[in-house]
């Protein structure tokens, strides 16, 4: 029985863990304090790996990004990627304003943190985080500082030798393997978290999870069926929905089940070629899109961050939300290719509001609970958008 369990997919394991945690919480509530260790270890492991993950992945992505061989259409495609992510994050903000979300946290951690009181405080915290000592930023999980130094070093390393670039890519691959190892223990950690949370909060937790998932999926469907078609229509000057539905059907459905934009690259390459896109474009832009075009991840990061802000009672004005959209979009570009990779970048956005790593990682764990549907839908949106914009720009250039 155990051997069969270990052969199951991660999604199935997480689903089983949620059911078992729910049952234990209501049938054996006295046992749940002993199970809390599983959730605590899982959250601590996430806290340990997240800073180095952001640091190495962003450095490697910038260092190894090649533009010299790019086809003529690459600039408008990348522009669409950027605009789409910003609009996706903004859509998530609107969704939060219309349907405010709060979370049930195991604890609020250190209550001594001082949330920003105004836009000037946010900008001040942002600028001070940018110039933080990189070693201190890594040790204190200052994700804004980590992101800033990663961008600076990645840009500097672009002029380094090929050996150095290869080493950085190998380092990113190694970190990816560590992430795979940590995520493989997600079912056990989620089992402990679900059991303890449901035992302490009961059905209120289920209501919170359902509302959060509904807001996330609603925002993603809005981007897929309204925002992206609008952008495609602006580019092609024709009815966008035949192309949108074609990409969702042939790319989105496959990505939904693989839960990996990288694994869906061959599907997107084949679809683009069948739609007449030149290989000099597809071979550059589609692999690039699977790395940096993460509108679904931008939605996840924005919604979960604002849910945390709402839970802690932090007041956020519209201008601060706009800054959050930019931070979420930049963070989404560095999302790891593993299942649930975008969740590990939620602390980057949370740090914008002075939210501690302890609280942020509880939010990451909540995201893992709902990731059975959230991550699959997010990947479907990310991957289908990759090929959608490539085909749209190619059609516009030929018309």
CSV table of C-alpha atoms in Angstrom, one decimal:
chain,number,residue,atom,x,y,z
A,1,UNK,CA,0.0,0.0,0.0
A,2,UNK,CA,2.8,2.4,0.9
A,3,UNK,CA,4.7,1.6,-2.4
A,4,UNK,CA,1.5,2.4,-4.3
A,5,UNK,CA,1.1,5.7,-2.4
A,6,UNK,CA,4.7,6.8,-3.3
A,7,UNK,CA,4.1,6.1,-6.9
A,8,UNK,CA,1.1,8.6,-7.0
A,9,UNK,CA,1.4,12.1,-8.5
A,10,UNK,CA,2.1,15.0,-6.1
A,11,UNK,CA,-1.4,16.4,-6.8
A,12,UNK,CA,-3.0,13.1,-5.7
A,13,UNK,CA,-0.8,12.9,-2.6
A,14,UNK,CA,-1.7,16.4,-1.6
A,15,UNK,CA,-5.4,15.7,-2.1
A,16,UNK,CA,-5.2,12.5,0.0
A,17,UNK,CA,-3.2,14.5,2.7
A,18,UNK,CA,-6.0,17.2,2.8
A,19,UNK,CA,-8.7,14.5,3.3
A,20,UNK,CA,-6.7,12.7,6.0
A,21,UNK,CA,-5.9,15.9,7.8
A,22,UNK,CA,-9.6,16.9,7.7
A,23,UNK,CA,-10.7,13.5,9.1
A,24,UNK,CA,-8.1,13.5,11.8
A,25,UNK,CA,-9.0,17.0,12.9
A,26,UNK,CA,-12.7,16.0,13.5
A,27,UNK,CA,-12.3,12.4,14.6
A,28,UNK,CA,-9.1,12.7,16.8
A,29,UNK,CA,-8.7,16.3,17.7
A,30,UNK,CA,-6.6,15.5,20.7
A,31,UNK,CA,-3.9,14.0,18.4
A,32,UNK,CA,-3.5,17.2,16.3
A,33,UNK,CA,-1.0,19.0,18.7
A,34,UNK,CA,1.5,16.1,18.0
A,35,UNK,CA,1.0,16.5,14.2
A,36,UNK,CA,1.8,20.2,14.2
A,37,UNK,CA,5.5,19.3,13.9
A,38,UNK,CA,5.0,18.1,10.3
A,39,UNK,CA,3.6,21.5,9.3
A,40,UNK,CA,6.3,23.4,11.2
A,41,UNK,CA,9.1,21.5,9.7
A,42,UNK,CA,7.7,22.0,6.2
A,43,UNK,CA,7.2,25.7,6.7
A,44,UNK,CA,10.8,26.0,8.1
A,45,UNK,CA,12.2,24.2,5.1
A,46,UNK,CA,10.3,26.6,2.8
A,47,UNK,CA,11.7,29.5,4.7
A,48,UNK,CA,15.2,28.1,4.4
A,49,UNK,CA,15.2,27.5,0.7
A,50,UNK,CA,13.1,30.5,-0.6
A,51,UNK,CA,15.8,33.2,-0.3
A,52,UNK,CA,18.5,31.3,-2.1
A,53,UNK,CA,16.0,30.2,-4.7
A,54,UNK,CA,15.0,33.7,-5.6
A,55,UNK,CA,18.7,34.9,-5.6
A,56,UNK,CA,20.1,32.1,-7.8
A,57,UNK,CA,17.2,31.8,-10.2
A,58,UNK,CA,17.0,35.5,-11.0
A,59,UNK,CA,20.8,35.8,-11.5
A,60,UNK,CA,20.9,32.8,-13.8
A,61,UNK,CA,17.9,33.9,-15.8
A,62,UNK,CA,19.3,37.4,-16.5
A,63,UNK,CA,22.9,36.1,-17.1
A,64,UNK,CA,21.8,33.4,-19.6
A,65,UNK,CA,19.2,35.5,-21.4
A,66,UNK,CA,20.4,35.7,-25.1
A,67,UNK,CA,19.1,38.5,-27.3
A,68,UNK,CA,21.6,38.4,-30.2
A,69,UNK,CA,19.8,35.7,-32.1
A,70,UNK,CA,16.3,37.0,-31.5
A,71,UNK,CA,13.9,37.3,-34.4
A,72,UNK,CA,12.4,40.6,-35.4
A,73,UNK,CA,9.1,39.9,-33.5
A,74,UNK,CA,10.7,39.3,-30.1
A,75,UNK,CA,10.3,42.8,-28.8
A,76,UNK,CA,6.5,43.1,-29.4
A,77,UNK,CA,6.1,39.6,-27.9
A,78,UNK,CA,8.0,40.5,-24.8
A,79,UNK,CA,6.1,43.7,-24.6
A,80,UNK,CA,2.8,41.7,-24.6
A,81,UNK,CA,4.2,39.4,-21.9
A,82,UNK,CA,5.0,42.4,-19.7
A,83,UNK,CA,1.7,44.1,-20.3
A,84,UNK,CA,-0.2,40.9,-19.7
A,85,UNK,CA,1.5,40.3,-16.4
A,86,UNK,CA,0.8,43.8,-15.2
A,87,UNK,CA,-2.8,43.6,-16.2
A,88,UNK,CA,-3.1,40.2,-14.6
A,89,UNK,CA,-1.8,41.6,-11.3
A,90,UNK,CA,-4.1,44.6,-11.6
A,91,UNK,CA,-7.1,42.2,-12.2
A,92,UNK,CA,-6.1,40.4,-9.0
A,93,UNK,CA,-6.2,43.8,-7.2
A,94,UNK,CA,-9.7,44.5,-8.6
A,95,UNK,CA,-10.8,40.9,-7.6
A,96,UNK,CA,-9.6,41.6,-4.0
A,97,UNK,CA,-11.4,44.9,-3.8
A,98,UNK,CA,-14.6,43.3,-5.0
A,99,UNK,CA,-14.3,40.1,-3.0
A,100,UNK,CA,-11.9,40.8,0.0
A,101,UNK,CA,-10.2,37.6,1.2
A,102,UNK,CA,-8.9,36.8,4.6
A,103,UNK,CA,-7.0,33.8,5.8
A,104,UNK,CA,-7.1,31.6,8.9
A,105,UNK,CA,-3.5,31.5,10.1
A,106,UNK,CA,-2.1,29.2,12.7
A,107,UNK,CA,-0.6,32.2,14.4
A,108,UNK,CA,0.2,35.8,13.5
A,109,UNK,CA,3.8,35.3,14.4
A,110,UNK,CA,5.7,38.3,15.7
A,111,UNK,CA,3.1,41.0,16.3
A,112,UNK,CA,5.9,43.7,16.7
A,113,UNK,CA,6.3,44.4,13.0
A,114,UNK,CA,5.2,47.9,11.9
A,115,UNK,CA,3.1,48.0,8.8
A,116,UNK,CA,3.6,51.0,6.5
A,117,UNK,CA,1.3,53.8,7.2
A,118,UNK,CA,1.4,55.5,3.8
A,119,UNK,CA,2.7,55.4,0.3
A,120,UNK,CA,5.8,57.3,1.4
A,121,UNK,CA,6.5,54.6,4.0
A,122,UNK,CA,6.2,51.9,1.3
A,123,UNK,CA,8.6,53.7,-1.0
A,124,UNK,CA,11.0,54.3,1.8
A,125,UNK,CA,11.0,50.6,2.8
A,126,UNK,CA,11.4,49.7,-0.8
A,127,UNK,CA,14.4,51.9,-1.4
A,128,UNK,CA,16.1,50.9,1.9
A,129,UNK,CA,15.5,47.2,1.0
A,130,UNK,CA,17.2,47.7,-2.3
A,131,UNK,CA,20.4,48.9,-0.8
A,132,UNK,CA,20.6,46.3,2.0
A,133,UNK,CA,23.7,44.2,2.4
A,134,UNK,CA,23.2,41.1,0.2
A,135,UNK,CA,24.5,38.7,2.9
A,136,UNK,CA,22.2,40.3,5.5
A,137,UNK,CA,19.3,40.3,3.0
A,138,UNK,CA,19.8,36.5,2.5
A,139,UNK,CA,20.1,35.8,6.2
A,140,UNK,CA,17.1,37.9,7.1
A,141,UNK,CA,15.0,36.8,4.1
A,142,UNK,CA,14.7,40.4,2.9
A,143,UNK,CA,13.3,39.4,-0.5
A,144,UNK,CA,13.2,42.9,-2.0
A,145,UNK,CA,16.9,43.3,-1.3
A,146,UNK,CA,17.6,39.8,-2.6
A,147,UNK,CA,15.7,40.6,-5.8
A,148,UNK,CA,17.6,43.9,-6.3
A,149,UNK,CA,21.0,42.3,-5.8
A,150,UNK,CA,20.1,39.3,-8.0
A,151,UNK,CA,19.1,41.7,-10.9
A,152,UNK,CA,22.3,43.8,-10.4
A,153,UNK,CA,24.6,40.7,-10.3
A,154,UNK,CA,22.7,39.0,-13.1
A,155,UNK,CA,23.3,42.1,-15.3
A,156,UNK,CA,26.9,42.2,-14.4
A,157,UNK,CA,27.4,38.5,-15.0
A,158,UNK,CA,26.1,38.9,-18.6
A,159,UNK,CA,29.6,40.0,-19.5
A,160,UNK,CA,31.3,37.0,-17.9
A,161,UNK,CA,32.8,34.0,-19.5
A,162,UNK,CA,30.7,31.1,-20.8
A,163,UNK,CA,32.1,28.9,-18.0
A,164,UNK,CA,30.7,31.3,-15.4
A,165,UNK,CA,27.3,31.4,-17.2
A,166,UNK,CA,27.3,27.6,-17.3
A,167,UNK,CA,28.1,27.4,-13.6
A,168,UNK,CA,25.3,29.8,-12.7
A,169,UNK,CA,22.9,27.7,-14.8
A,170,UNK,CA,24.1,24.5,-13.1
A,171,UNK,CA,23.6,26.3,-9.7
A,172,UNK,CA,20.0,27.2,-10.7
A,173,UNK,CA,19.4,23.5,-11.8
A,174,UNK,CA,20.8,22.3,-8.4
A,175,UNK,CA,18.5,24.7,-6.5
A,176,UNK,CA,15.7,23.4,-8.6
A,177,UNK,CA,16.5,19.9,-7.4
A,178,UNK,CA,16.5,21.0,-3.8
A,179,UNK,CA,13.1,22.6,-4.4
A,180,UNK,CA,11.8,19.4,-5.9
A,181,UNK,CA,13.0,17.6,-2.7
A,182,UNK,CA,11.3,20.1,-0.4
A,183,UNK,CA,8.0,20.1,-2.4
A,184,UNK,CA,8.0,16.2,-2.4
A,185,UNK,CA,7.4,16.5,1.4
A,186,UNK,CA,4.4,18.8,0.8
A,187,UNK,CA,1.8,16.1,1.4
A,188,UNK,CA,3.2,15.4,4.9
A,189,UNK,CA,3.5,19.0,5.8
A,190,UNK,CA,0.1,19.8,4.5
A,191,UNK,CA,-1.4,16.9,6.4
A,192,UNK,CA,-0.1,18.4,9.7
A,193,UNK,CA,-1.2,21.9,8.8
A,194,UNK,CA,-4.7,20.9,7.7
A,195,UNK,CA,-5.2,18.7,10.8
A,196,UNK,CA,-4.1,21.5,13.2
A,197,UNK,CA,-5.9,24.3,11.4
A,198,UNK,CA,-9.2,22.5,11.1
A,199,UNK,CA,-9.0,21.3,14.7
A,200,UNK,CA,-8.5,24.9,15.9
A,201,UNK,CA,-10.8,26.8,13.5
A,202,UNK,CA,-13.3,24.2,12.2
A,203,UNK,CA,-15.5,25.0,9.2
A,204,UNK,CA,-14.3,28.6,9.1
A,205,UNK,CA,-11.1,27.3,7.6
A,206,UNK,CA,-12.9,25.5,4.8
A,207,UNK,CA,-14.9,28.6,4.0
A,208,UNK,CA,-11.7,30.7,3.9
A,209,UNK,CA,-10.0,28.2,1.5
A,210,UNK,CA,-13.0,28.1,-0.8
A,211,UNK,CA,-13.3,31.9,-1.0
A,212,UNK,CA,-9.6,32.2,-1.7
A,213,UNK,CA,-9.7,29.6,-4.4
A,214,UNK,CA,-12.7,31.2,-6.0
A,215,UNK,CA,-11.0,34.6,-6.2
A,216,UNK,CA,-7.9,33.1,-7.6
A,217,UNK,CA,-9.6,31.0,-10.3
A,218,UNK,CA,-12.0,33.9,-11.1
A,219,UNK,CA,-9.2,36.3,-11.7
A,220,UNK,CA,-7.4,33.7,-13.9
A,221,UNK,CA,-10.4,33.1,-16.0
A,222,UNK,CA,-11.0,36.8,-16.4
A,223,UNK,CA,-7.4,37.3,-17.7
A,224,UNK,CA,-7.8,34.2,-20.1
A,225,UNK,CA,-11.2,35.2,-21.5
A,226,UNK,CA,-11.1,39.1,-21.3
A,227,UNK,CA,-7.7,40.6,-20.8
A,228,UNK,CA,-5.7,38.4,-23.2
A,229,UNK,CA,-8.4,38.5,-26.0
A,230,UNK,CA,-8.4,42.3,-25.6
A,231,UNK,CA,-4.6,42.4,-26.1
A,232,UNK,CA,-4.7,40.0,-29.1
A,233,UNK,CA,-7.5,42.1,-30.7
A,234,UNK,CA,-5.4,45.3,-30.3
A,235,UNK,CA,-2.5,43.5,-32.0
A,236,UNK,CA,-4.3,41.6,-34.8
A,237,UNK,CA,-7.2,43.9,-35.4
A,238,UNK,CA,-9.6,40.9,-35.7
A,239,UNK,CA,-11.8,38.7,-33.6
A,240,UNK,CA,-9.4,37.2,-31.0
A,241,UNK,CA,-11.6,34.4,-29.6
A,242,UNK,CA,-11.0,31.7,-32.3
A,243,UNK,CA,-7.2,31.9,-31.6
A,244,UNK,CA,-7.7,32.3,-27.8
A,245,UNK,CA,-9.9,29.2,-27.6
A,246,UNK,CA,-7.5,27.3,-29.9
A,247,UNK,CA,-4.5,28.0,-27.6
A,248,UNK,CA,-6.5,27.2,-24.5
A,249,UNK,CA,-7.7,23.9,-26.0
A,250,UNK,CA,-4.4,22.7,-27.4
A,251,UNK,CA,-2.0,24.2,-25.0
A,252,UNK,CA,-3.9,25.1,-21.8
A,253,UNK,CA,-5.5,21.7,-21.3
A,254,UNK,CA,-2.2,19.9,-21.6
A,255,UNK,CA,-0.5,22.3,-19.3
A,256,UNK,CA,-3.3,21.9,-16.7
A,257,UNK,CA,-2.4,18.3,-16.3
A,258,UNK,CA,1.4,18.5,-16.6
A,259,UNK,CA,1.5,21.6,-14.3
A,260,UNK,CA,4.7,22.6,-15.9
A,261,UNK,CA,5.2,25.4,-18.5
A,262,UNK,CA,8.6,23.9,-19.3
A,263,UNK,CA,7.1,20.5,-20.0
A,264,UNK,CA,4.6,22.1,-22.3
A,265,UNK,CA,7.2,23.8,-24.5
A,266,UNK,CA,7.1,21.0,-27.2
A,267,UNK,CA,3.3,21.4,-27.3
A,268,UNK,CA,3.6,25.1,-27.8
A,269,UNK,CA,6.3,24.8,-30.4
A,270,UNK,CA,4.2,22.4,-32.4
A,271,UNK,CA,1.1,24.6,-32.2
A,272,UNK,CA,3.0,27.7,-33.2
A,273,UNK,CA,4.6,25.9,-36.2
A,274,UNK,CA,1.2,24.6,-37.4
A,275,UNK,CA,-0.1,28.2,-37.2
A,276,UNK,CA,2.7,29.3,-39.6
A,277,UNK,CA,5.1,31.0,-37.1
A,278,UNK,CA,8.7,31.0,-38.3
A,279,UNK,CA,11.0,28.6,-36.3
A,280,UNK,CA,13.6,31.4,-35.7
A,281,UNK,CA,10.9,33.1,-33.6
A,282,UNK,CA,9.4,30.1,-31.9
A,283,UNK,CA,12.7,28.6,-30.9
A,284,UNK,CA,13.7,31.7,-29.0
A,285,UNK,CA,10.4,33.2,-27.7
A,286,UNK,CA,8.5,30.1,-26.6
A,287,UNK,CA,11.2,28.8,-24.3
A,288,UNK,CA,11.7,32.4,-23.0
A,289,UNK,CA,8.0,32.7,-22.4
A,290,UNK,CA,7.9,29.5,-20.3
A,291,UNK,CA,10.4,31.2,-18.0
A,292,UNK,CA,9.3,34.9,-17.8
A,293,UNK,CA,5.7,35.0,-18.9
A,294,UNK,CA,3.8,34.2,-15.7
A,295,UNK,CA,0.6,36.1,-15.7
A,296,UNK,CA,-1.0,33.3,-13.6
A,297,UNK,CA,1.8,33.5,-11.1
A,298,UNK,CA,1.3,37.3,-10.9
A,299,UNK,CA,-2.3,36.7,-10.0
A,300,UNK,CA,-1.4,34.1,-7.3
A,301,UNK,CA,1.3,36.4,-5.7
A,302,UNK,CA,-1.0,39.4,-5.7
A,303,UNK,CA,-4.1,37.7,-4.4
A,304,UNK,CA,-2.3,35.8,-1.6
A,305,UNK,CA,-0.3,39.0,-0.6
A,306,UNK,CA,-3.5,41.1,-0.4
A,307,UNK,CA,-5.3,38.3,1.5
A,308,UNK,CA,-2.4,38.4,4.1
A,309,UNK,CA,-2.6,42.2,4.2
A,310,UNK,CA,-6.4,42.0,4.9
A,311,UNK,CA,-5.9,39.3,7.6
A,312,UNK,CA,-3.4,41.5,9.4
A,313,UNK,CA,-5.6,44.6,9.1
A,314,UNK,CA,-3.0,46.6,7.1
A,315,UNK,CA,-4.4,49.6,5.3
A,316,UNK,CA,-3.3,49.7,1.6
A,317,UNK,CA,-4.1,52.6,-0.7
A,318,UNK,CA,-4.5,52.3,-4.5
A,319,UNK,CA,-1.0,53.6,-5.2
A,320,UNK,CA,0.6,51.0,-3.0
A,321,UNK,CA,-1.5,48.4,-4.8
A,322,UNK,CA,0.0,49.6,-8.1
A,323,UNK,CA,3.5,49.1,-6.7
A,324,UNK,CA,2.4,45.7,-5.5
A,325,UNK,CA,1.4,44.9,-9.2
A,326,UNK,CA,4.9,45.8,-10.4
A,327,UNK,CA,6.6,43.8,-7.6
A,328,UNK,CA,4.3,40.8,-8.2
A,329,UNK,CA,5.0,40.9,-12.0
A,330,UNK,CA,8.8,41.1,-11.5
A,331,UNK,CA,8.6,38.3,-8.9
A,332,UNK,CA,6.5,36.1,-11.2
A,333,UNK,CA,9.3,36.3,-13.8
A,334,UNK,CA,11.5,34.4,-11.4
A,335,UNK,CA,8.9,31.7,-10.5
A,336,UNK,CA,10.5,28.3,-10.3
A,337,UNK,CA,9.4,25.7,-12.9
A,338,UNK,CA,8.3,23.2,-10.2
A,339,UNK,CA,4.7,22.7,-9.2
A,340,UNK,CA,3.8,25.5,-6.8
A,341,UNK,CA,6.9,27.5,-7.7
A,342,UNK,CA,5.0,30.8,-7.7
A,343,UNK,CA,3.9,30.3,-4.1
A,344,UNK,CA,7.6,30.5,-3.0
A,345,UNK,CA,7.7,34.1,-4.2
A,346,UNK,CA,4.8,35.3,-2.2
A,347,UNK,CA,7.2,36.4,0.6
A,348,UNK,CA,8.8,38.8,-1.9
A,349,UNK,CA,5.6,40.8,-2.2
A,350,UNK,CA,4.7,40.4,1.5
A,351,UNK,CA,8.0,42.0,2.5
A,352,UNK,CA,6.8,45.1,0.7
A,353,UNK,CA,4.4,45.6,3.7
A,354,UNK,CA,6.8,44.6,6.4
A,355,UNK,CA,5.1,41.2,6.9
A,356,UNK,CA,7.5,38.7,8.6
A,357,UNK,CA,8.8,35.6,6.9
A,358,UNK,CA,7.0,33.4,9.5
A,359,UNK,CA,3.6,34.7,8.5
A,360,UNK,CA,4.4,34.7,4.8
A,361,UNK,CA,5.4,31.1,4.9
A,362,UNK,CA,2.1,30.1,6.5
A,363,UNK,CA,0.5,31.8,3.5
A,364,UNK,CA,2.7,29.7,1.2
A,365,UNK,CA,1.5,26.6,3.0
A,366,UNK,CA,-2.1,27.6,2.6
A,367,UNK,CA,-1.4,28.0,-1.1
A,368,UNK,CA,-0.1,24.5,-1.2
A,369,UNK,CA,-3.4,23.2,0.2
A,370,UNK,CA,-5.4,24.7,-2.6
A,371,UNK,CA,-2.7,24.1,-5.2
A,372,UNK,CA,-4.5,21.0,-6.6
A,373,UNK,CA,-6.6,23.4,-8.6
A,374,UNK,CA,-4.8,26.7,-8.3
A,375,UNK,CA,-1.4,25.6,-9.7
A,376,UNK,CA,-3.0,23.6,-12.5
A,377,UNK,CA,-5.1,26.6,-13.6
A,378,UNK,CA,-2.2,28.9,-13.2
A,379,UNK,CA,0.1,26.8,-15.4
A,380,UNK,CA,-2.7,26.5,-18.1
A,381,UNK,CA,-3.0,30.2,-18.2
A,382,UNK,CA,0.8,30.8,-18.3
A,383,UNK,CA,1.5,28.3,-21.0
A,384,UNK,CA,-1.4,29.1,-23.3
A,385,UNK,CA,-0.6,32.8,-23.0
A,386,UNK,CA,3.0,32.0,-24.2
A,387,UNK,CA,2.0,30.6,-27.5
A,388,UNK,CA,-1.1,32.9,-27.9
A,389,UNK,CA,1.0,36.1,-28.1
A,390,UNK,CA,3.6,34.5,-30.3
A,391,UNK,CA,1.0,33.6,-32.9
A,392,UNK,CA,-0.9,36.9,-32.5
A,393,UNK,CA,2.3,39.0,-33.2
A,394,UNK,CA,3.2,36.7,-36.1
A,395,UNK,CA,-0.3,37.1,-37.7
A,396,UNK,CA,-0.1,40.9,-37.2
A,397,UNK,CA,3.3,41.1,-38.9
A,398,UNK,CA,2.0,39.2,-41.9
A,399,UNK,CA,-1.2,41.1,-42.4
